[in-house]
Tab-separated table of C-alpha atoms and ligand atoms in Angstrom:
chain	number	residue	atom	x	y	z
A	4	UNK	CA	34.833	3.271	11.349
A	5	UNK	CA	35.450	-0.530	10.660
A	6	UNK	CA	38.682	-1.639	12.879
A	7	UNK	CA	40.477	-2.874	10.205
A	8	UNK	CA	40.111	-2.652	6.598
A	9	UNK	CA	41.693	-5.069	3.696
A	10	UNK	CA	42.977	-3.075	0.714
A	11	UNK	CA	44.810	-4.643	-2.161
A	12	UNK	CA	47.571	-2.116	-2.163
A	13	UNK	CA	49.214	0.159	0.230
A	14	UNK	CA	48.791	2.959	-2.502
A	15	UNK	CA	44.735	2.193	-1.898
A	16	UNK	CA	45.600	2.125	1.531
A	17	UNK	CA	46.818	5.674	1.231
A	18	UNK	CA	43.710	6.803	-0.496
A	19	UNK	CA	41.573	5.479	1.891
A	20	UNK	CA	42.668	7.153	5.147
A	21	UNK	CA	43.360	10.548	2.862
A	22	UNK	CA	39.716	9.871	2.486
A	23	UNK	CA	39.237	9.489	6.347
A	24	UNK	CA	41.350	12.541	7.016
A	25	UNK	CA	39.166	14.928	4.365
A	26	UNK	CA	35.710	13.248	5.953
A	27	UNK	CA	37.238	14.054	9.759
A	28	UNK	CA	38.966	17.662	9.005
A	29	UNK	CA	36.094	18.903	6.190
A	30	UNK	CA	33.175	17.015	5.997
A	31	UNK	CA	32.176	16.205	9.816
A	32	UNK	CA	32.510	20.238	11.045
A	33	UNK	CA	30.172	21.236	8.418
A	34	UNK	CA	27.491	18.424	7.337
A	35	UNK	CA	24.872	19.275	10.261
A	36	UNK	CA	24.993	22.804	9.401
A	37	UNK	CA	24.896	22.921	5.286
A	38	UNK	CA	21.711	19.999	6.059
A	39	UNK	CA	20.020	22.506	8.017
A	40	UNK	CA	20.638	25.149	5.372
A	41	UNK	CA	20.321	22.765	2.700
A	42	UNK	CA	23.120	24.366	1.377
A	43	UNK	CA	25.012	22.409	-1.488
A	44	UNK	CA	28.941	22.564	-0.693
A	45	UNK	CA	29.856	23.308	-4.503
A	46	UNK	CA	33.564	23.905	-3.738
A	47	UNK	CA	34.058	20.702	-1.381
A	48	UNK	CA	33.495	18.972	-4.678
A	49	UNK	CA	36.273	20.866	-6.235
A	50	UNK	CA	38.608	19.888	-3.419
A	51	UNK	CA	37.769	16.218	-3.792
A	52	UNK	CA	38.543	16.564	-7.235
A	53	UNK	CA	41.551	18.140	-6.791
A	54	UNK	CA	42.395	15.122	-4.692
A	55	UNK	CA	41.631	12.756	-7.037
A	56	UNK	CA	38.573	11.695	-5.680
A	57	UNK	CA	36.335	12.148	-9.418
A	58	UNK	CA	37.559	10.107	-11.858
A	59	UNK	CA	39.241	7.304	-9.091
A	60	UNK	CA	38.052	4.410	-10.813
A	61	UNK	CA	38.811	5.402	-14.628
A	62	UNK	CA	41.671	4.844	-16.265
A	63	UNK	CA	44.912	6.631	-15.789
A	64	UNK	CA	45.433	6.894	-19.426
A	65	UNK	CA	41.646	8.713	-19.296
A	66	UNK	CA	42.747	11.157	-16.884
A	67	UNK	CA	41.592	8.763	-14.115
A	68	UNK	CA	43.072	7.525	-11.058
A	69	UNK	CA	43.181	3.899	-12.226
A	70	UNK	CA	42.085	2.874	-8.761
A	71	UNK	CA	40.014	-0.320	-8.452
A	72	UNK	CA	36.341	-0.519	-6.985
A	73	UNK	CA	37.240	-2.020	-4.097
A	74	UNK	CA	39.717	1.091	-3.342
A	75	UNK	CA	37.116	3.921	-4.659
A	76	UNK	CA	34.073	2.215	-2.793
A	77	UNK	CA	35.844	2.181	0.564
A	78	UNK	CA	37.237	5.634	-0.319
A	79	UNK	CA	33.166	6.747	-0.989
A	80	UNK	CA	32.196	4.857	2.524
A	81	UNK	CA	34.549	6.813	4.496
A	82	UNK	CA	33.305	10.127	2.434
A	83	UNK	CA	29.437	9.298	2.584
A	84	UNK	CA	29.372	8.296	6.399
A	85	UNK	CA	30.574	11.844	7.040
A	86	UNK	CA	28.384	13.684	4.795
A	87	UNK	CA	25.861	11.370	2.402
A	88	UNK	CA	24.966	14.113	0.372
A	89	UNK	CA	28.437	14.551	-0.672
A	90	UNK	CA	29.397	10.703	-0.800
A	91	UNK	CA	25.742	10.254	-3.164
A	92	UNK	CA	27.372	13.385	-5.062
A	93	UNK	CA	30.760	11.810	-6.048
A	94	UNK	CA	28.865	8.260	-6.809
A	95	UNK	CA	26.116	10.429	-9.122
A	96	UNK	CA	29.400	12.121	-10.438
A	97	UNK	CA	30.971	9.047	-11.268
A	98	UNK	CA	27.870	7.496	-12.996
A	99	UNK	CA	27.385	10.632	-15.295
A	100	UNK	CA	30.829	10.498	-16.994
A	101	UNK	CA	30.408	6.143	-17.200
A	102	UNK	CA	28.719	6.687	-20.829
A	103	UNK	CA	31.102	8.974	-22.416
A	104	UNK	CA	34.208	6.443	-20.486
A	105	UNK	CA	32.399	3.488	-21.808
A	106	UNK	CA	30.641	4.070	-24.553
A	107	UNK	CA	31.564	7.190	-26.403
A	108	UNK	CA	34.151	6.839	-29.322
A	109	UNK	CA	37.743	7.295	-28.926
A	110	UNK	CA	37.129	11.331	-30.445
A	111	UNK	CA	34.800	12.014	-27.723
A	112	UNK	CA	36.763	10.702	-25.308
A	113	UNK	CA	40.044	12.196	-26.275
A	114	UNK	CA	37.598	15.348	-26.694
A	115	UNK	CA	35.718	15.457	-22.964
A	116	UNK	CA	36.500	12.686	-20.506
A	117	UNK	CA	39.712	14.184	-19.449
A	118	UNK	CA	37.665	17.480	-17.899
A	119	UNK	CA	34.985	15.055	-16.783
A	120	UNK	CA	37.522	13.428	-14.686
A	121	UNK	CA	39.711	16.435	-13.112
A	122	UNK	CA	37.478	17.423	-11.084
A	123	UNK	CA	36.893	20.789	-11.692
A	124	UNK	CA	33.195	19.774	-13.292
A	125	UNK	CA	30.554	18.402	-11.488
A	126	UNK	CA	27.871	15.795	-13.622
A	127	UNK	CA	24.760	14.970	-13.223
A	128	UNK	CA	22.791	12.058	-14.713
A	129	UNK	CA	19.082	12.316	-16.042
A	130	UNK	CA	17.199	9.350	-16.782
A	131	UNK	CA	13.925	9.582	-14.594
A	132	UNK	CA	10.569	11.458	-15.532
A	133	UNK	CA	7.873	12.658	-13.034
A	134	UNK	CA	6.057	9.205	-14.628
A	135	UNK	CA	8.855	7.385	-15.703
A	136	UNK	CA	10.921	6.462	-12.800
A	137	UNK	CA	11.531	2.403	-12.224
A	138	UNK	CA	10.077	1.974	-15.732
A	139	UNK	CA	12.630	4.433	-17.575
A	140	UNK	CA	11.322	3.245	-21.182
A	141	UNK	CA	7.897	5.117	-20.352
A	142	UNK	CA	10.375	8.269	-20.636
A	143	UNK	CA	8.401	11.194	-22.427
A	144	UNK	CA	11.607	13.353	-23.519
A	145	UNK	CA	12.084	13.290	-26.999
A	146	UNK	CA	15.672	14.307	-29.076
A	147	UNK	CA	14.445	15.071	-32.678
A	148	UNK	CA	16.810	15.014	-35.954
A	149	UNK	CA	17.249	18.760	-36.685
A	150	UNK	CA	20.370	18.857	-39.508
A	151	UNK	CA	23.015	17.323	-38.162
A	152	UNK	CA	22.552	17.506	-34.455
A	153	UNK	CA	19.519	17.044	-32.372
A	154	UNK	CA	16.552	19.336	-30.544
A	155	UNK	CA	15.770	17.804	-27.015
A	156	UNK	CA	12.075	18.854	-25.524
A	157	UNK	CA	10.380	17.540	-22.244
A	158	UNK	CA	10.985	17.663	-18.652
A	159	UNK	CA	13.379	15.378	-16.675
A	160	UNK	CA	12.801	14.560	-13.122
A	161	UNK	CA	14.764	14.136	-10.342
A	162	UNK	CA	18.169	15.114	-11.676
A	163	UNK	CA	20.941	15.410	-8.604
A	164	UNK	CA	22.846	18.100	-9.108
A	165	UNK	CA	20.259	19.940	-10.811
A	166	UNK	CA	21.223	23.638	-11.335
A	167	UNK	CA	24.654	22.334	-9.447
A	168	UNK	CA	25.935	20.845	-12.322
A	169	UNK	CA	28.538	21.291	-15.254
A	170	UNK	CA	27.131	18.555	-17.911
A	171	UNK	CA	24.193	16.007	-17.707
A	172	UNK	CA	23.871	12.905	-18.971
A	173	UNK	CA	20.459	13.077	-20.302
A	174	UNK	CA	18.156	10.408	-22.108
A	175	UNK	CA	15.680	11.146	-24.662
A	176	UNK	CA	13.213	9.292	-27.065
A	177	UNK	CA	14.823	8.985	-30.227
A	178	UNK	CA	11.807	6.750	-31.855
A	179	UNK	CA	8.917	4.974	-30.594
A	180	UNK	CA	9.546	1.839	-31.042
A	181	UNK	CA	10.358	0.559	-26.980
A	182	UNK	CA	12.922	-1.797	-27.496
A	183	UNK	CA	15.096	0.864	-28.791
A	184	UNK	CA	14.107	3.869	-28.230
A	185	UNK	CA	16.006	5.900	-26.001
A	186	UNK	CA	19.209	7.659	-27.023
A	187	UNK	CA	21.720	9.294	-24.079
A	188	UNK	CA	23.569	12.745	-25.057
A	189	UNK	CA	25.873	14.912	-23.336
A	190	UNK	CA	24.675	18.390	-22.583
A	191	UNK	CA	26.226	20.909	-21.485
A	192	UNK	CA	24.772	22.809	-18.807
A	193	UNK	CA	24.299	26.578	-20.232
A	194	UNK	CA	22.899	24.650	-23.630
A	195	UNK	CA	19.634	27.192	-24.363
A	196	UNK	CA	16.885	26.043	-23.283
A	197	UNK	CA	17.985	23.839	-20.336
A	198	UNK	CA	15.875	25.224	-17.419
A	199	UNK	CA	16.406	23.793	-14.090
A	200	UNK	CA	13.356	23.982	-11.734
A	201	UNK	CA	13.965	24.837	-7.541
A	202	UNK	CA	14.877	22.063	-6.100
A	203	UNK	CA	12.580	19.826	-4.166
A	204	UNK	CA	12.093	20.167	-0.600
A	205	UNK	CA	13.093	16.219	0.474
A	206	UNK	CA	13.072	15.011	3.905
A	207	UNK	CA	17.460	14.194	3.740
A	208	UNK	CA	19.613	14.542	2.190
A	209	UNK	CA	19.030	18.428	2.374
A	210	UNK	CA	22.567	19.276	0.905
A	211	UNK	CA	22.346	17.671	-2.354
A	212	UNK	CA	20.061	19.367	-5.041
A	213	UNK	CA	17.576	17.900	-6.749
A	214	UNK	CA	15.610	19.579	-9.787
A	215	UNK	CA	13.631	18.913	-12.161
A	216	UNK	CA	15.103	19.813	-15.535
A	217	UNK	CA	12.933	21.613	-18.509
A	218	UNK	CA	13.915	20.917	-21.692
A	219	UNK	CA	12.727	23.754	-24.406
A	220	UNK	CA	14.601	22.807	-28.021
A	221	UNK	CA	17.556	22.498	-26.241
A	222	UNK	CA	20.206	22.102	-29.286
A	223	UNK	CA	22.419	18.965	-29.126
A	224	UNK	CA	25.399	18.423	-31.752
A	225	UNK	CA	25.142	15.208	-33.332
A	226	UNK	CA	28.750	14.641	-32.002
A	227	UNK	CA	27.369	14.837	-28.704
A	228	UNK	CA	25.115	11.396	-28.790
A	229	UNK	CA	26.986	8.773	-26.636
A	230	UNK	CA	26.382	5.215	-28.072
A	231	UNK	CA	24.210	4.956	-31.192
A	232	UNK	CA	20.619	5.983	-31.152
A	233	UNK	CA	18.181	3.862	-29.184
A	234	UNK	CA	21.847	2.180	-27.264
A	235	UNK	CA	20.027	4.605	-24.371
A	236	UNK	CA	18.727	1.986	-21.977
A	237	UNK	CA	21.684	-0.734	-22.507
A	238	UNK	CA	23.874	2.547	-21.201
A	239	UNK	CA	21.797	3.486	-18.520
A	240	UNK	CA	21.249	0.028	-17.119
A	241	UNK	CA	25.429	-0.647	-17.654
A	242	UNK	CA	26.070	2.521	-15.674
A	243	UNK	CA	23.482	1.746	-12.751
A	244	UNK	CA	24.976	-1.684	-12.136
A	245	UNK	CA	28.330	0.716	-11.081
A	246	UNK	CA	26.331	3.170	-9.751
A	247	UNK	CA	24.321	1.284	-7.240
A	248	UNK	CA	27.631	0.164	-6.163
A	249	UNK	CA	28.208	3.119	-5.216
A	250	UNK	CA	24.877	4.074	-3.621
A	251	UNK	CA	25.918	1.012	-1.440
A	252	UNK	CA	29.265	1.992	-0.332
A	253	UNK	CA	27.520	5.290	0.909
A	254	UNK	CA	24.807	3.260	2.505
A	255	UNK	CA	27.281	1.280	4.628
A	256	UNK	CA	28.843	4.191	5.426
A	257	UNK	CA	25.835	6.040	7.146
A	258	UNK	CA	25.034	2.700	8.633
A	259	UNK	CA	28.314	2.325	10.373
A	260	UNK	CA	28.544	6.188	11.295
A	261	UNK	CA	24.832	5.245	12.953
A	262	UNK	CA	26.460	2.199	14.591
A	263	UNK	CA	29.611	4.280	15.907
A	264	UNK	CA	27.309	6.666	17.302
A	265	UNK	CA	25.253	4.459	19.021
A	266	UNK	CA	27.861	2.681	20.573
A	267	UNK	CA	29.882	5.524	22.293
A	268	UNK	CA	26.519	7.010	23.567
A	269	UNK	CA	26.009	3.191	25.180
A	270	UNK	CA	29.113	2.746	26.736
A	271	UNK	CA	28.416	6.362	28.703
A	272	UNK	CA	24.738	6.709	28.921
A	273	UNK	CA	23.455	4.367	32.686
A	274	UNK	CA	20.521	3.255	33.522
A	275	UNK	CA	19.746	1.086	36.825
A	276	UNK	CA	23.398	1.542	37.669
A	277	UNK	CA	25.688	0.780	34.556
A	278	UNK	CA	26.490	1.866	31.289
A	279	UNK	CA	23.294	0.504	28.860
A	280	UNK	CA	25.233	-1.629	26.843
A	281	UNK	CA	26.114	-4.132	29.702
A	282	UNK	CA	22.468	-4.647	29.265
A	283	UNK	CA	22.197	-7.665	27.628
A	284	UNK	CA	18.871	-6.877	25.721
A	285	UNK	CA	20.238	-3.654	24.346
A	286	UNK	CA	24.032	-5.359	23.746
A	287	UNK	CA	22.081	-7.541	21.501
A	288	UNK	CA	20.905	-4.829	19.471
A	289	UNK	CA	23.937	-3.040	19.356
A	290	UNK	CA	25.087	-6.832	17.994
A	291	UNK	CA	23.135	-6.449	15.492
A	292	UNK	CA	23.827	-3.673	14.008
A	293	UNK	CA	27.362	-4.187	13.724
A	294	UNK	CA	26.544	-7.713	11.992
A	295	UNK	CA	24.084	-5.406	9.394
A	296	UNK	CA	26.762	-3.213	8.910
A	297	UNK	CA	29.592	-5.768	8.477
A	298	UNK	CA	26.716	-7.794	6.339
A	299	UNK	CA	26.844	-4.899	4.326
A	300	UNK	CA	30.074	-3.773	3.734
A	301	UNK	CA	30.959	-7.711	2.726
A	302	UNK	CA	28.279	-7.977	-0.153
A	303	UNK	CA	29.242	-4.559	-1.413
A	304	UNK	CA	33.120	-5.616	-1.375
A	305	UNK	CA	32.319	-8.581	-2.565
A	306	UNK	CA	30.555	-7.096	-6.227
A	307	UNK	CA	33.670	-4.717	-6.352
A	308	UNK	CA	35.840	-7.292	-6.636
A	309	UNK	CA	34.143	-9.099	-9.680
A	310	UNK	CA	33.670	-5.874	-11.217
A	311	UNK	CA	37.308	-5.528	-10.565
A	312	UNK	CA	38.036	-8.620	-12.113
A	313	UNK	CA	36.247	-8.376	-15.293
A	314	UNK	CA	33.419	-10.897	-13.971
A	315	UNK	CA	29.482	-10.033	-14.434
A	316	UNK	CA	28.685	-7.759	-11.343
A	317	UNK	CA	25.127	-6.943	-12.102
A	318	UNK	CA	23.152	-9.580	-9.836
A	319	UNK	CA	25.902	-9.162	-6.925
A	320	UNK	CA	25.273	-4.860	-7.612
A	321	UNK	CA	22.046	-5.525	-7.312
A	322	UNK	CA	22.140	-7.862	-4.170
A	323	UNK	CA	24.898	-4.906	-2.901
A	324	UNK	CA	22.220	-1.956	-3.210
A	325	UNK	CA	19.198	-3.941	-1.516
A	326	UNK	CA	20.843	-5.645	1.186
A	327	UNK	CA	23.353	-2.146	2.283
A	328	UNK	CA	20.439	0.589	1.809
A	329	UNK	CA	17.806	-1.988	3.874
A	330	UNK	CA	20.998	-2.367	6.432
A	331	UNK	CA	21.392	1.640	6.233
A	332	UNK	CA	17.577	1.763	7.354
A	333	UNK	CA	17.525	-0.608	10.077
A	334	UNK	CA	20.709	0.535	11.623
A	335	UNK	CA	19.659	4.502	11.603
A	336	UNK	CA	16.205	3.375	12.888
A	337	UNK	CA	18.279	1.649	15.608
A	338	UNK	CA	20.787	3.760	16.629
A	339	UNK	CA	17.754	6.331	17.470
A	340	UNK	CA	15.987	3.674	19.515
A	341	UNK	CA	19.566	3.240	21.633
A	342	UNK	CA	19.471	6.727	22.172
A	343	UNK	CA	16.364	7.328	23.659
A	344	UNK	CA	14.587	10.457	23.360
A	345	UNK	CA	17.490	12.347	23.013
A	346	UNK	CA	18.120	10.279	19.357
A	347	UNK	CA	14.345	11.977	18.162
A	348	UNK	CA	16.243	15.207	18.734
A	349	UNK	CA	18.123	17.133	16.132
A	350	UNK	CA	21.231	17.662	19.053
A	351	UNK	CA	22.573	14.422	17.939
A	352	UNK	CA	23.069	12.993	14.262
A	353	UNK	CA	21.326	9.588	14.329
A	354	UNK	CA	17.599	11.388	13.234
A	355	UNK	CA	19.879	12.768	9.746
A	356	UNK	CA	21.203	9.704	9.418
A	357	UNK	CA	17.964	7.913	9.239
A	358	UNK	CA	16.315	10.707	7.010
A	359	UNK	CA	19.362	10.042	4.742
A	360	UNK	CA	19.621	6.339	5.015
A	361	UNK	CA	15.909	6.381	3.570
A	362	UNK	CA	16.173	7.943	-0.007
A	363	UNK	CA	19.004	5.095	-0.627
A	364	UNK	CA	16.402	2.290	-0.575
A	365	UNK	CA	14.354	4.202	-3.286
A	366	UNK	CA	16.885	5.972	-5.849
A	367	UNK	CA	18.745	4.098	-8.650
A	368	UNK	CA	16.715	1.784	-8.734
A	369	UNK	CA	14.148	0.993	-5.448
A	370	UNK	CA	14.439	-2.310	-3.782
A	371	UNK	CA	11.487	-3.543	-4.868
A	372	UNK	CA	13.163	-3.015	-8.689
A	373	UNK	CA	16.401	-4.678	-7.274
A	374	UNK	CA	14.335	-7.450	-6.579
A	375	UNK	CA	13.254	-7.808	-9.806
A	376	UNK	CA	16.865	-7.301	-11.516
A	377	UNK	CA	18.219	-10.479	-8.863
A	378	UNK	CA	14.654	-12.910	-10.346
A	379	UNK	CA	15.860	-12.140	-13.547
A	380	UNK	CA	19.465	-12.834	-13.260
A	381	UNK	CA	18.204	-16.094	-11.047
A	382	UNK	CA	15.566	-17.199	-13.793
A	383	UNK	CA	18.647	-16.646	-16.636
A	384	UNK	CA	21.032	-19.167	-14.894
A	385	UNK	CA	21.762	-22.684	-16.001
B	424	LIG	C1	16.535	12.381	-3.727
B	424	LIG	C2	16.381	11.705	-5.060
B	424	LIG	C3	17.422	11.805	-5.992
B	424	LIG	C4	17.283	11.211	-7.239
B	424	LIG	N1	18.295	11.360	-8.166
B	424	LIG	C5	18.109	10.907	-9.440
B	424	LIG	C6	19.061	11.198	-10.456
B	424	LIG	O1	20.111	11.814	-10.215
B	424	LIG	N2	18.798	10.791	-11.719
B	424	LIG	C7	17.664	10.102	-12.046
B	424	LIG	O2	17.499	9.759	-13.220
B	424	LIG	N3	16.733	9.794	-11.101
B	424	LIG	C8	16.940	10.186	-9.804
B	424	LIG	N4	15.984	9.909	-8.843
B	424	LIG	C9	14.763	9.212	-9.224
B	424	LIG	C10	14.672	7.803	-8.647
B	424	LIG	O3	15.584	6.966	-9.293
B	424	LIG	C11	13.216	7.352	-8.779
B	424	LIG	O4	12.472	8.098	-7.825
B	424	LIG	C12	13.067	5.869	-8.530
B	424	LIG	O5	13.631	5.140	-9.591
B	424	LIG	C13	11.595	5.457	-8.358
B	424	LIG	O6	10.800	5.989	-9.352
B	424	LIG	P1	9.405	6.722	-8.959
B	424	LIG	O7	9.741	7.709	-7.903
B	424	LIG	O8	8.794	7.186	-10.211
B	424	LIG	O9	8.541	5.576	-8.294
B	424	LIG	P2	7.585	4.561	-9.077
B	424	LIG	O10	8.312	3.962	-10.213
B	424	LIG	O11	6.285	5.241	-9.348
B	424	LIG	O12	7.338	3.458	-7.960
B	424	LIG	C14	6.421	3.619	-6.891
B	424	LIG	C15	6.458	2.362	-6.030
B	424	LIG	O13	6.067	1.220	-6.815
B	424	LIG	C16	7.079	0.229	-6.757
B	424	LIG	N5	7.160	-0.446	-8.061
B	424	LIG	C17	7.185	0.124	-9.287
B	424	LIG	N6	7.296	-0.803	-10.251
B	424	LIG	C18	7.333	-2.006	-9.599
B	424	LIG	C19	7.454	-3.370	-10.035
B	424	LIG	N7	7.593	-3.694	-11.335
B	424	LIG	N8	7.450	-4.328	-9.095
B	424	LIG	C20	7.336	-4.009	-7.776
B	424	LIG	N9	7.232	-2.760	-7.306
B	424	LIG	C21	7.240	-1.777	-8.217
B	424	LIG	C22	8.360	0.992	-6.440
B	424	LIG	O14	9.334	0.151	-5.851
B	424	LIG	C23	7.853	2.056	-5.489
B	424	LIG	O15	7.767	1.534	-4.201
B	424	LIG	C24	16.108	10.464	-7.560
B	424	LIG	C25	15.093	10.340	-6.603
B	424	LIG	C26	15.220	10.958	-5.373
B	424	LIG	C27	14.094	10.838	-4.392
């Protein structure tokens, strides 16, 4: 854990080392386990919920905690460095009910946000396609006009929480035209029709589901469109600038669990006669890491407090994802390398770590597509 953290308020404070406590007493006994199992901990979501821990960053008056980003993020480090599968879980959470917070009307609100929030429901959020994943307008899923309401056909792809999950946040083809063509609904999870597939056998992140969702005139009430129709891909892009913010926070987290790791194991472990960190050429890497990790944790803060602020985040959420998953990577590669052969073993956590570190440089968004996001903001300036 980072020696000292800077929260804005004692109450975030408070949330953050309740968030320690829950990783340390809940999360840390059980992750190597339920990732060997790949067994999804369902009711350690409802616990985190019941703590608060689902709807921390939306409004009180919403049903949220009213915390800011810089207080939920380093709340989601301290939960995703114990177990990322459940810290991806609360950020995928927390992105699934951003349309209905943001965009729905005040009836839908007033009407679903407050169960979103309480914890008790688990979201998911389905925007990709087996071949529509960093280009989300090539989307194939279709919502048709039938009366008043809609019919949703196609398959989804990719969808955390698949078969886990209360409600999705699902986007659909609403016309052809591709500037506005997408449409985002919220469906409820035993709407007819909605199939998810087994999940997919993924190399990490073992304990968090994810399906691929079959859509067979699945019936949607009109009431249930978020935004208006073709709004779909101005949602989805508003909600992954927050959610890779999350993704981040996780990212750091895993990185400095690596780092921790690696450290105690080089203060014990001696070769030639000492301890292998007073080896300077392996002190150095050890240096490293902790400057990735710090790196990290800076750039991430650093987009949490615009958002916070009410200052365009997008370019710094963008910078936040590539520069904390790539530090995720490195440091997990790392922190095997300072363990020797005993770091390629599954006796000690580093090899998860790295398995898990590597799905963050590809989801919401891969680095090569955060790449593109930062040109455009940087060919947009003044
Ligand atoms: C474990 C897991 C969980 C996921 N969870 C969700 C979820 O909950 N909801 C959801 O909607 N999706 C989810 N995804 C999907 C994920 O967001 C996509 O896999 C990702 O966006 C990449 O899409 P793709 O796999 O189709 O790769 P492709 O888009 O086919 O890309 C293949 C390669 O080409 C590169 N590439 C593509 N276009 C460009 C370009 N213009 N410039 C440079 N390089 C490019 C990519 O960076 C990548 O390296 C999940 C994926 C995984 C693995």
């Amino acid at each position: 854990m980072p020696a000292e953290r800077l929260l804005p308020t004692s109450e975030g404070a408070d949330i953050v080392a309740l968030a320690r406590d829950f990783a340390t007493a809940e999360l840390a006994p059980r992750v190597a386990q339920a990732e060997a199992d790949a067994a999804f901990p369902r009711e350690l979501f409802r616990e985190l919920g019941r703590l608060g821990f689902l709807g921390m960053p939306y409004p009180e008056d919403q049903g949220g905690g009213g915390q800011p980003y810089e207080v939920y993020l380093q709340a989601l480090e301290e939960i995703g460095g114990a177990w990322a599968s459940v810290g991806v879980g609360v950020s995928v959470h927390v992105m699934s009910c951003f349309p209905l917070a943001t965009w729905g009307t005040a009836e839908q609100r007033e009407r679903w946000l407050a169960e979103l929030l309480a914890g008790d429901v688990l979201g998911a959020f389905s925007l990709s396609e087996a071949d529509a994943g960093s280009d989300p307008q090539a989307m194939r899923a279709r919502a048709r006009r039938d009366g008043d309401g809609y019919r949703l056909s196609g398959a989804k792809a990719w969808v955390t929480h698949g078969g886990a999950a209360d409600f999705y946040t699902v986007f659909a083809r609403t016309s052809d035209d591709r500037a506005k063509s997408i449409s985002c609904f919220l469906v409820e999870a035993d709407a007819p029709g909605l199939t998810p597939e087994p999940p997919e056998r993924k190399m990490g992140l073992t304990g968090s589901p994810t399906t691929s969702l079959l859509l067979d005139d699945v019936p949607v009430a009109g009431e249930r469109r978020i935004g208006e129709e073709g709004e779909g891909i101005a949602i989805a892009l508003r909600a992954l600038d927050s959610g890779r913010l999350g993704i981040a926070a996780v990212a750091v987290g895993v990185a400095q669990a690596a780092l921790d790791h690696a450290v105690a194991y080089a203060r014990e472990r001696k070769t030639f006669g000492k301890p292998i960190i007073d080896h300077q050429g392996l002190a150095f890497l050890l240096a490293d890491m902790a400057a990735a990790v710090a790196s990290a944790r800076g750039v991430t803060l650093d987009a949490a407090r615009r958002r916070d602020r009410g200052l365009p985040f997008g370019q710094q959420a963008a910078i936040a994802k590539l520069v904390a998953t790539d530090a995720a990577m490195q440091v997990t590669t790392d922190a095997v390398q300072v363990l020797g052969g005993y770091g390629y073993t599954k006796e000690f956590p580093v090899e998860r770590l790295m398995r898990d570190a590597k799905v963050m440089q590809i989801f919401e968004g891969t680095n090569q597509i955060q790449r593109t996001v930062i040109g455009r903001h940087l060919a947009r300036q003044g």
